[in-house]
CSV table of C-alpha atoms in Angstrom, one decimal:
chain,number,residue,atom,x,y,z
X,1,MET,CA,0.0,0.0,0.0
X,2,LYS,CA,1.2,3.5,-0.9
X,3,ARG,CA,0.6,6.4,1.6
X,4,PHE,CA,0.7,10.0,0.4
X,5,SER,CA,1.3,12.6,3.1
X,6,LEU,CA,1.0,16.4,2.8
X,7,PRO,CA,4.3,17.6,1.1
X,8,ASP,CA,6.3,20.7,1.9
X,9,LEU,CA,4.6,23.4,-0.1
X,10,GLY,CA,7.5,25.9,0.3
X,11,GLU,CA,7.9,29.3,1.9
X,12,GLY,CA,8.3,27.8,5.3
X,13,LEU,CA,4.6,26.8,5.4
X,14,THR,CA,4.1,24.0,8.0
X,15,GLU,CA,0.4,23.3,7.6
X,16,SER,CA,-2.5,23.5,5.1
X,17,GLU,CA,-6.3,23.2,5.3
X,18,LEU,CA,-7.9,20.5,3.3
X,19,VAL,CA,-10.5,22.3,1.2
X,20,SER,CA,-12.0,19.4,-0.8
X,21,TRP,CA,-11.3,15.9,-2.1
X,22,ARG,CA,-11.6,15.2,-5.9
X,23,VAL,CA,-11.6,11.5,-5.3
X,24,ALA,CA,-13.4,9.0,-3.1
X,25,VAL,CA,-12.5,5.6,-1.6
X,26,GLY,CA,-12.6,3.0,-4.4
X,27,ASP,CA,-11.8,5.4,-7.2
X,28,HIS,CA,-9.0,4.6,-9.6
X,29,VAL,CA,-6.6,7.4,-10.2
X,30,GLU,CA,-3.8,8.0,-12.7
X,31,LEU,CA,-0.4,9.4,-12.0
X,32,ASN,CA,-0.5,13.2,-11.4
X,33,GLN,CA,-4.3,13.3,-11.5
X,34,VAL,CA,-5.5,16.0,-9.1
X,35,ILE,CA,-6.9,14.3,-6.0
X,36,ALA,CA,-7.4,17.2,-3.5
X,37,GLU,CA,-7.2,20.9,-3.0
X,38,VAL,CA,-5.5,22.4,0.1
X,39,GLU,CA,-5.4,26.0,1.2
X,40,THR,CA,-2.2,27.4,2.6
X,41,ALA,CA,-1.7,30.9,4.0
X,42,LYS,CA,-0.9,32.1,0.5
X,43,ALA,CA,-2.7,30.1,-2.1
X,44,LEU,CA,-5.1,27.3,-3.1
X,45,VAL,CA,-3.0,24.4,-4.2
X,46,GLU,CA,-4.0,21.3,-6.2
X,47,LEU,CA,-2.4,18.1,-5.1
X,48,PRO,CA,-1.6,15.5,-7.8
X,49,ALA,CA,-1.6,11.7,-7.2
X,50,PRO,CA,2.0,10.4,-6.7
X,51,THR,CA,1.1,7.0,-8.2
X,52,ALA,CA,-1.6,5.3,-10.2
X,53,GLY,CA,-3.9,3.0,-8.2
X,54,VAL,CA,-7.1,2.7,-6.2
X,55,VAL,CA,-7.9,5.0,-3.3
X,56,THR,CA,-8.2,2.8,-0.2
X,57,ARG,CA,-8.5,5.4,2.5
X,58,LEU,CA,-8.9,9.2,3.0
X,59,HIS,CA,-7.3,10.1,6.3
X,60,VAL,CA,-8.8,13.6,6.8
X,61,GLU,CA,-12.0,15.4,6.0
X,62,PRO,CA,-12.5,18.8,4.3
X,63,GLY,CA,-12.1,21.6,6.8
X,64,THR,CA,-9.3,19.9,8.7
X,65,THR,CA,-5.9,21.5,9.2
X,66,VAL,CA,-3.1,19.1,8.2
X,67,LEU,CA,0.6,19.4,9.1
X,68,VAL,CA,3.3,18.8,6.6
X,69,GLY,CA,4.2,15.1,6.8
X,70,GLU,CA,0.7,14.0,8.0
X,71,ALA,CA,-1.0,11.3,6.1
X,72,LEU,CA,-3.6,12.3,3.6
X,73,VAL,CA,-4.6,9.3,1.5
X,74,ASP,CA,-3.6,5.6,0.9
X,75,PHE,CA,-3.5,3.9,-2.5
X,76,ALA,CA,-3.3,0.3,-3.6
X,77,PRO,CA,-1.0,0.4,-6.7
X,78,ASP,CA,-2.3,-1.0,-9.9
X,79,GLY,CA,-2.0,-4.8,-10.0
X,80,GLU,CA,-2.5,-5.2,-6.2
X,81,THR,CA,-5.6,-6.1,-4.3
X,82,ALA,CA,-7.0,-3.2,-2.2
X,83,PRO,CA,-7.2,-4.1,1.5
X,84,PRO,CA,-10.6,-4.0,3.2
X,85,PRO,CA,-11.7,-0.6,4.7
X,86,SER,CA,-9.8,0.1,7.9
X,87,VAL,CA,-10.9,1.5,11.2
X,88,PRO,CA,-11.1,5.4,11.1
X,89,GLU,CA,-7.9,7.3,11.9
X,90,ALA,CA,-9.3,8.7,15.2
X,91,ASP,CA,-10.0,5.2,16.5
X,92,ARG,CA,-6.5,3.8,16.3
X,93,ALA,CA,-2.8,4.7,16.5
X,94,GLU,CA,-0.9,6.0,13.5
X,95,VAL,CA,0.6,3.3,11.3
X,96,ASP,CA,4.4,3.1,11.3
X,97,LEU,CA,5.5,2.8,7.7
X,98,PRO,CA,8.4,0.5,6.7
X,99,SER,CA,11.9,1.9,7.2
X,100,GLY,CA,12.9,4.3,4.5
X,101,ALA,CA,9.4,4.7,3.1
X,102,ALA,CA,9.3,8.4,4.0
X,103,ASP,CA,12.6,9.0,2.0
X,104,ARG,CA,11.0,7.5,-1.1
X,105,GLU,CA,7.9,9.6,-1.0
X,106,PRO,CA,7.3,11.7,-4.1
X,107,VAL,CA,6.8,15.5,-3.6
X,108,LEU,CA,5.1,18.1,-5.7
X,109,VAL,CA,7.3,19.4,-8.5
X,110,GLY,CA,8.9,22.6,-7.5
X,111,TYR,CA,8.1,22.3,-3.8
X,112,GLY,CA,11.0,20.2,-2.7
X,113,PRO,CA,11.2,17.3,-0.2
X,114,ARG,CA,9.7,17.2,3.2
X,115,THR,CA,11.8,18.9,5.8
X,116,ALA,CA,12.6,17.4,9.2
X,117,SER,CA,11.0,20.3,11.0
X,118,GLY,CA,7.7,19.8,9.3
X,119,GLU,CA,7.2,16.2,10.5
X,120,ARG,CA,4.5,15.6,13.0
X,121,PRO,CA,5.6,13.6,16.0
X,122,ARG,CA,3.9,10.2,16.3
X,123,ARG,CA,1.5,9.8,19.1
X,124,ARG,CA,1.4,6.7,21.4
X,125,ALA,CA,-1.3,4.1,20.7
X,126,ARG,CA,-4.4,4.6,22.7
X,127,SER,CA,-7.6,2.8,23.3
X,128,VAL,CA,-11.1,4.1,22.4
X,129,ASP,CA,-11.7,5.4,25.9
X,130,ASP,CA,-8.3,7.0,26.3
X,131,ASP,CA,-9.2,10.4,25.1
X,132,THR,CA,-8.2,12.5,28.2
X,133,PRO,CA,-4.8,12.8,29.7
X,134,ALA,CA,-4.0,10.8,32.9
X,135,PRO,CA,-4.4,12.9,36.1
X,136,VAL,CA,-1.2,14.0,37.7
X,137,HIS,CA,-2.4,12.9,41.2
X,138,THR,CA,-3.1,9.4,42.4
X,139,VAL,CA,-6.6,9.8,43.6
X,140,PRO,CA,-8.9,7.9,41.2
X,141,VAL,CA,-10.9,10.2,39.0
X,142,PRO,CA,-13.8,9.0,36.9
X,143,GLU,CA,-13.0,9.4,33.2
X,144,ARG,CA,-15.5,11.3,31.0
X,145,SER,CA,-15.4,10.0,27.5
X,146,ARG,CA,-15.2,12.7,24.8
X,147,PRO,CA,-17.9,12.5,22.2
X,148,ARG,CA,-16.7,11.1,18.9
X,149,ALA,CA,-17.1,13.3,15.8
X,150,THR,CA,-15.1,14.6,12.9
X,151,PRO,CA,-13.9,18.2,12.9
X,152,PRO,CA,-16.6,19.5,10.4
X,153,VAL,CA,-19.3,17.9,12.6
X,154,ARG,CA,-17.8,19.5,15.7
X,155,ARG,CA,-17.7,22.9,14.0
X,156,LEU,CA,-21.3,22.5,12.9
X,157,ALA,CA,-22.4,21.6,16.5
X,158,ARG,CA,-20.6,24.6,17.8
X,159,ASP,CA,-22.3,26.9,15.2
X,160,LEU,CA,-25.7,25.4,16.1
X,161,GLY,CA,-25.2,25.5,19.8
X,162,VAL,CA,-25.6,21.7,20.2
X,163,ASP,CA,-23.7,19.9,23.0
X,164,LEU,CA,-22.2,16.8,21.5
X,165,GLY,CA,-22.2,15.3,25.0
X,166,THR,CA,-25.9,15.0,24.9
X,167,LEU,CA,-26.0,12.9,21.7
X,168,VAL,CA,-25.5,9.2,21.2
X,169,GLY,CA,-23.6,8.5,18.0
X,170,THR,CA,-24.7,5.7,15.8
X,171,GLY,CA,-21.6,5.6,13.5
X,172,VAL,CA,-18.5,3.4,13.8
X,173,GLY,CA,-17.2,3.4,17.3
X,174,GLY,CA,-20.1,5.6,18.5
X,175,ARG,CA,-19.2,8.5,16.1
X,176,ILE,CA,-21.8,11.3,15.9
X,177,ALA,CA,-23.0,12.0,12.3
X,178,ARG,CA,-23.9,15.4,10.8
X,179,GLU,CA,-27.5,14.3,10.5
X,180,GLU,CA,-27.7,13.7,14.3
X,181,VAL,CA,-26.4,17.2,15.0
X,182,GLU,CA,-28.9,18.7,12.6
X,183,ARG,CA,-31.8,16.7,14.1
X,184,ALA,CA,-30.9,17.9,17.6
X,185,ALA,CA,-30.8,21.5,16.4
X,186,THR,CA,-34.1,21.4,14.5
X,187,GLY,CA,-36.8,23.6,16.1
X,188,PRO,CA,-40.5,23.1,16.3
X,189,SER,CA,-40.8,24.4,12.7
X,190,GLY,CA,-38.7,21.5,11.5
X,191,GLN,CA,-36.2,24.0,10.0
X,192,LEU,CA,-32.6,24.5,11.0
X,193,PRO,CA,-31.7,27.8,12.6
X,194,GLU,CA,-30.9,30.5,10.0
X,195,ARG,CA,-27.2,30.5,10.8
X,196,ALA,CA,-27.0,26.8,10.0
X,197,ARG,CA,-28.4,26.9,6.5
X,198,GLY,CA,-25.6,26.2,4.0
X,199,ALA,CA,-23.1,25.4,6.8
X,200,GLY,CA,-20.4,22.8,6.1
X,201,ALA,CA,-17.4,22.7,3.9
X,202,ALA,CA,-17.0,25.8,1.8
X,203,PRO,CA,-16.5,25.5,-2.0
X,204,ALA,CA,-12.9,25.7,-3.2
X,205,GLY,CA,-11.5,29.2,-3.0
X,206,THR,CA,-14.3,30.7,-0.8
X,207,PRO,CA,-14.0,31.9,2.9
X,208,ALA,CA,-15.2,29.7,5.7
X,209,THR,CA,-18.9,30.0,6.6
X,210,PRO,CA,-19.4,32.8,9.2
X,211,ALA,CA,-21.4,32.3,12.3
X,212,THR,CA,-24.3,34.7,12.9
X,213,ALA,CA,-25.1,35.6,16.5
X,214,ALA,CA,-28.5,36.4,17.9
X,215,ASP,CA,-27.8,40.1,17.8
X,216,GLY,CA,-27.0,40.0,14.1
X,217,SER,CA,-23.3,40.3,14.4
X,218,VAL,CA,-21.2,38.0,12.2
X,219,ARG,CA,-18.0,36.2,13.3
X,220,ARG,CA,-15.7,35.0,10.5
X,221,PRO,CA,-12.7,32.7,11.2
X,222,ILE,CA,-9.3,34.5,10.6
X,223,THR,CA,-7.7,31.9,8.4
X,224,GLY,CA,-5.6,31.4,5.3
X,225,VAL,CA,-4.9,34.5,3.1
X,226,ARG,CA,-6.7,36.9,5.4
X,227,ARG,CA,-4.5,36.0,8.3
X,228,ARG,CA,-1.3,36.1,6.3
X,229,THR,CA,-2.3,39.5,4.7
X,230,ALA,CA,-3.0,41.0,8.1
X,231,GLU,CA,0.3,39.8,9.5
X,232,ALA,CA,2.2,41.1,6.5
X,233,MET,CA,0.5,44.5,6.5
X,234,VAL,CA,1.1,45.1,10.2
X,235,SER,CA,4.7,44.0,9.9
X,236,SER,CA,5.2,46.3,6.9
X,237,ALA,CA,3.4,49.3,8.3
X,238,PHE,CA,5.4,49.2,11.6
X,239,THR,CA,8.7,48.2,10.1
X,240,ALA,CA,9.2,50.4,7.0
X,241,PRO,CA,8.7,54.2,7.3
X,242,HIS,CA,6.1,54.9,4.6
X,243,VAL,CA,6.0,58.0,2.5
X,244,THR,CA,3.2,58.5,-0.1
X,245,GLU,CA,3.3,61.0,-3.0
X,246,PHE,CA,0.5,61.7,-5.6
X,247,LEU,CA,0.6,62.8,-9.2
X,248,THR,CA,-2.4,63.6,-11.3
X,249,VAL,CA,-1.8,63.5,-15.0
X,250,ASP,CA,-3.6,63.9,-18.3
X,251,VAL,CA,-3.6,60.5,-20.0
X,252,THR,CA,-5.6,61.3,-23.0
X,253,PRO,CA,-2.8,60.4,-25.4
X,254,THR,CA,-2.5,57.0,-23.7
X,255,MET,CA,-6.2,56.4,-24.1
X,256,SER,CA,-6.0,57.3,-27.8
X,257,LEU,CA,-3.1,54.9,-28.1
X,258,LEU,CA,-5.2,52.1,-26.5
X,259,ASP,CA,-8.1,52.9,-28.9
X,260,ALA,CA,-5.7,52.6,-31.8
X,261,LEU,CA,-4.3,49.3,-30.5
X,262,ALA,CA,-7.8,47.9,-30.1
X,263,ARG,CA,-8.4,48.5,-33.8
X,264,SER,CA,-5.1,47.3,-35.0
X,265,PRO,CA,-4.9,43.7,-36.4
X,266,ARG,CA,-1.5,43.4,-34.9
X,267,THR,CA,-3.0,43.4,-31.4
X,268,GLY,CA,-5.0,40.2,-32.0
X,269,ASP,CA,-6.4,38.8,-28.8
X,270,HIS,CA,-4.0,40.7,-26.5
X,271,ARG,CA,-5.8,42.8,-23.9
X,272,VAL,CA,-3.9,46.0,-23.6
X,273,ASN,CA,-5.2,48.5,-21.1
X,274,ILE,CA,-4.1,51.3,-18.9
X,275,LEU,CA,-2.7,48.8,-16.3
X,276,THR,CA,-0.6,47.2,-19.0
X,277,VAL,CA,0.8,50.6,-20.1
X,278,LEU,CA,1.6,51.5,-16.5
X,279,ALA,CA,3.3,48.1,-16.0
X,280,LYS,CA,5.5,48.7,-19.0
X,281,ALA,CA,6.3,52.2,-17.8
X,282,VAL,CA,7.3,50.9,-14.3
X,283,CYS,CA,9.8,48.5,-16.0
X,284,ILE,CA,11.3,51.4,-17.9
X,285,ALA,CA,11.4,53.9,-15.1
X,286,VAL,CA,13.1,51.3,-12.8
X,287,ARG,CA,16.2,51.5,-15.0
X,288,ARG,CA,16.4,55.3,-14.3
X,289,THR,CA,15.8,55.0,-10.6
X,290,PRO,CA,17.0,51.5,-9.4
X,291,ALA,CA,16.5,52.4,-5.8
X,292,VAL,CA,12.7,51.7,-6.1
X,293,ASN,CA,13.5,48.1,-7.1
X,294,ALA,CA,15.3,47.1,-3.9
X,295,SER,CA,14.9,45.8,-0.4
X,296,TRP,CA,16.3,46.4,3.0
X,297,ASP,CA,18.3,43.5,4.4
X,298,GLU,CA,18.5,44.2,8.1
X,299,ALA,CA,20.4,41.1,9.0
X,300,ALA,CA,23.2,41.7,6.5
X,301,GLY,CA,23.2,45.5,6.9
X,302,GLU,CA,22.7,46.0,3.2
X,303,ILE,CA,20.4,47.5,0.6
X,304,VAL,CA,19.8,45.0,-2.2
X,305,GLU,CA,19.1,46.5,-5.6
X,306,TYR,CA,17.7,43.8,-7.9
X,307,GLY,CA,18.9,43.2,-11.4
X,308,HIS,CA,15.5,42.2,-12.6
X,309,VAL,CA,11.9,43.3,-12.0
X,310,GLY,CA,9.6,40.9,-10.2
X,311,LEU,CA,6.4,42.9,-11.0
X,312,GLY,CA,3.7,42.2,-8.4
X,313,ILE,CA,0.1,42.8,-9.4
X,314,ALA,CA,-2.3,43.1,-6.4
X,315,ALA,CA,-5.4,41.0,-7.1
X,316,ALA,CA,-8.7,40.9,-5.2
X,317,THR,CA,-9.9,37.3,-4.9
X,318,PRO,CA,-12.7,35.6,-3.0
X,319,ARG,CA,-10.1,34.5,-0.5
X,320,GLY,CA,-8.6,37.9,0.1
X,321,LEU,CA,-5.8,40.0,-1.4
X,322,LEU,CA,-3.0,38.2,-3.3
X,323,VAL,CA,0.1,39.7,-4.9
X,324,PRO,CA,1.4,37.2,-7.5
X,325,ASN,CA,4.3,38.5,-9.6
X,326,ILE,CA,5.6,38.4,-13.1
X,327,ALA,CA,9.3,37.3,-13.1
X,328,ARG,CA,11.7,39.3,-15.3
X,329,ALA,CA,8.9,41.6,-16.4
X,330,GLU,CA,11.4,44.1,-17.9
X,331,GLU,CA,12.2,41.5,-20.6
X,332,LEU,CA,8.6,41.3,-21.9
X,333,SER,CA,7.1,43.3,-24.8
X,334,LEU,CA,3.9,45.3,-24.3
X,335,PHE,CA,1.8,42.4,-25.7
X,336,GLU,CA,3.6,39.8,-23.7
X,337,LEU,CA,3.1,41.9,-20.6
X,338,ALA,CA,-0.6,42.2,-21.3
X,339,ASP,CA,-0.9,38.4,-21.6
X,340,ALA,CA,1.1,37.9,-18.4
X,341,VAL,CA,-1.0,40.3,-16.4
X,342,SER,CA,-4.3,38.8,-17.7
X,343,ASP,CA,-3.2,35.3,-16.9
X,344,LEU,CA,-1.9,36.3,-13.5
X,345,VAL,CA,-5.1,38.0,-12.4
X,346,ARG,CA,-7.4,35.2,-13.8
X,347,THR,CA,-5.4,32.5,-12.1
X,348,ALA,CA,-5.5,34.4,-8.8
X,349,ARG,CA,-9.2,34.9,-8.9
X,350,GLU,CA,-9.8,31.2,-9.7
X,351,GLY,CA,-7.7,30.3,-6.7
X,352,ARG,CA,-5.0,28.5,-8.7
X,353,THR,CA,-2.0,30.7,-7.9
X,354,ALA,CA,0.9,28.5,-7.0
X,355,PRO,CA,3.1,29.4,-3.9
X,356,ALA,CA,6.1,29.9,-6.3
X,357,GLU,CA,4.2,32.7,-8.1
X,358,LEU,CA,3.9,34.6,-4.8
X,359,ARG,CA,7.7,34.7,-4.3
X,360,GLY,CA,10.3,37.0,-5.8
X,361,GLY,CA,8.3,40.2,-6.1
X,362,THR,CA,10.4,43.4,-6.1
X,363,ILE,CA,7.9,46.2,-6.8
X,364,THR,CA,4.1,46.2,-6.9
X,365,ILE,CA,1.1,47.8,-8.7
X,366,SER,CA,-2.3,48.0,-7.1
X,367,ASN,CA,-5.1,49.0,-9.5
X,368,VAL,CA,-7.7,50.7,-7.2
X,369,GLY,CA,-9.2,52.4,-10.2
X,370,VAL,CA,-11.2,49.3,-11.1
X,371,PHE,CA,-13.3,49.9,-8.0
X,372,GLY,CA,-13.9,53.6,-9.0
X,373,VAL,CA,-11.3,54.9,-6.5
X,374,ASP,CA,-9.3,58.0,-7.4
X,375,ALA,CA,-6.3,57.5,-5.2
X,376,GLY,CA,-5.0,55.9,-2.0
X,377,THR,CA,-2.0,55.4,0.3
X,378,PRO,CA,-1.0,51.7,-0.4
X,379,ILE,CA,1.0,49.8,2.1
X,380,LEU,CA,4.2,48.2,0.9
X,381,ASN,CA,4.3,44.6,0.1
X,382,PRO,CA,6.8,43.2,2.8
X,383,GLY,CA,10.3,43.2,1.5
X,384,GLU,CA,9.7,45.7,-1.3
X,385,ALA,CA,10.7,49.3,-1.5
X,386,ALA,CA,7.8,50.8,-3.5
X,387,ILE,CA,4.2,50.2,-4.5
X,388,ILE,CA,2.2,52.2,-7.1
X,389,ALA,CA,-1.6,52.7,-6.9
X,390,LEU,CA,-3.4,53.3,-10.2
X,391,GLY,CA,-6.6,55.4,-9.8
X,392,ALA,CA,-9.7,55.5,-11.9
X,393,VAL,CA,-9.4,57.3,-15.3
X,394,ARG,CA,-12.0,60.0,-15.4
X,395,ARG,CA,-13.1,62.7,-17.9
X,396,ARG,CA,-12.5,66.1,-16.3
X,397,PRO,CA,-12.1,69.7,-17.2
X,398,TRP,CA,-8.4,70.2,-17.7
X,399,GLU,CA,-6.1,72.9,-19.0
X,400,PHE,CA,-4.9,71.9,-22.5
X,401,GLU,CA,-3.0,74.2,-24.9
X,402,GLY,CA,-4.1,77.3,-23.1
X,403,GLN,CA,-7.8,76.4,-22.9
X,404,VAL,CA,-10.0,74.2,-20.7
X,405,ALA,CA,-11.1,71.0,-22.3
X,406,LEU,CA,-12.5,67.6,-21.2
X,407,ARG,CA,-9.6,65.3,-20.9
X,408,HIS,CA,-8.9,61.8,-19.5
X,409,VAL,CA,-7.2,62.2,-16.1
X,410,VAL,CA,-5.8,59.7,-13.6
X,411,THR,CA,-4.0,60.0,-10.3
X,412,LEU,CA,-1.0,57.9,-9.5
X,413,SER,CA,0.0,57.2,-5.9
X,414,LEU,CA,3.5,56.1,-4.9
X,415,SER,CA,4.3,54.7,-1.4
X,416,PHE,CA,7.9,54.0,-0.7
X,417,ASP,CA,10.3,53.0,2.1
X,418,HIS,CA,12.1,56.1,3.2
X,419,ARG,CA,15.0,54.0,4.5
X,420,LEU,CA,15.9,53.1,0.9
X,421,ILE,CA,14.4,55.9,-1.2
X,422,ASP,CA,14.8,59.6,-0.7
X,423,GLY,CA,12.1,62.1,-1.7
X,424,GLU,CA,14.1,63.2,-4.7
X,425,GLN,CA,14.4,59.6,-6.0
X,426,GLY,CA,10.7,58.8,-5.3
X,427,SER,CA,9.6,62.0,-7.0
X,428,ARG,CA,11.7,61.4,-10.1
X,429,PHE,CA,10.4,57.9,-10.5
X,430,LEU,CA,6.8,59.0,-10.1
X,431,VAL,CA,7.3,61.9,-12.6
X,432,ASP,CA,8.8,59.4,-15.1
X,433,LEU,CA,5.7,57.3,-14.9
X,434,GLY,CA,3.5,60.3,-15.3
X,435,THR,CA,5.5,61.5,-18.3
X,436,MET,CA,5.1,58.2,-20.1
X,437,LEU,CA,1.4,58.0,-19.5
X,438,SER,CA,0.8,61.6,-20.5
X,439,ASP,CA,2.8,61.2,-23.7
X,440,PRO,CA,3.7,57.6,-24.7
X,441,ALA,CA,6.2,58.9,-27.3
X,442,MET,CA,8.4,60.1,-24.4
X,443,VAL,CA,9.4,56.4,-23.9
X,444,LEU,CA,11.9,56.9,-26.7
X,445,THR,CA,13.8,59.4,-24.6
X,446,MET,CA,14.1,56.9,-21.6
X,447,VAL,CA,15.2,53.7,-23.3
């Protein structure tokens, strides 16, 4: 029998939450077929099967947090007879695999082997009634058996206010089923409480179901991307001294260029927009002010100026804010950059961003204009020196050639780490961006 455990997904992540299974016990799977989705603190990750065979056991249920190295699923390889269903994991000790089995375990491509620090210590064998620790004194104390239920059922009972200790489970080993919890929570009307409707495992890529209190307040678990984003923003805000500058520019020439590109047969299916043009402008302006494409290395006592641009694009997703990046963005043409941005945002919103795509960013763009916002003071992505916010493009009265005319106008916001970037450097970089957006032909003077 082949056991597949949660691999090391990189970035020092030691645990993931199982979002959903794509297979069931008895299913035949092929090598590298997606068998499950797990959510880390950074992304939703699809797990491929490490071998072809028949699924004989699923060790955890959706909604469960799994440590790196903990068992997920067992397979009977092709050509072998699948063993009979075994006792559930909670009813027995963990199985010791043959010596060296862990060393031979496949890992996800690009994520590396399991690290020693990520392994979960094996627990001692215990009986069905040995659910509570032994008392530290010698006076006999009657044991109180803990109701048996899976983590999702326990969460459902907590949301519905049902005491599992009052229920008698009819499942294997006295396990309490979801239906028994719902039956206990059903009121005289025969309907579940409002807060319970739709409770259970959330679909892939969506936040956990919130609990609604009697006073109407809603409590949402702080998990996954939301927790990681909060930690990163607090760390950034209180570590790097932020300075924000604003520049409002007439981008009518750029909008005319975009109209011309939309009509050109050379554009094809490439989706070139104001964000694409700004992304290209950032890559060009970085060459003139390399300090904005840098990071502060406190441990080494150095400022690191990067030789390439890892262009981060902040993307709003159902799971929270993600900032995947385009590696070596300065090497891409305008059309290639347009495709890269479109693919990056679509993948993030679908919850398919790989952890590797969230590493290596050096400077970020946040497009707040898509929400109708004119400007803001963006917080730096941790480890980066600058972030640019692109506001909404609006038609406004504007001075043009000595007269007032309706023009397309946008506000750019630049936040930067004042430890690395002086006001003169930040201002020059922001003005370069404004110059290229107000007159795309000026790019010729900067390359």
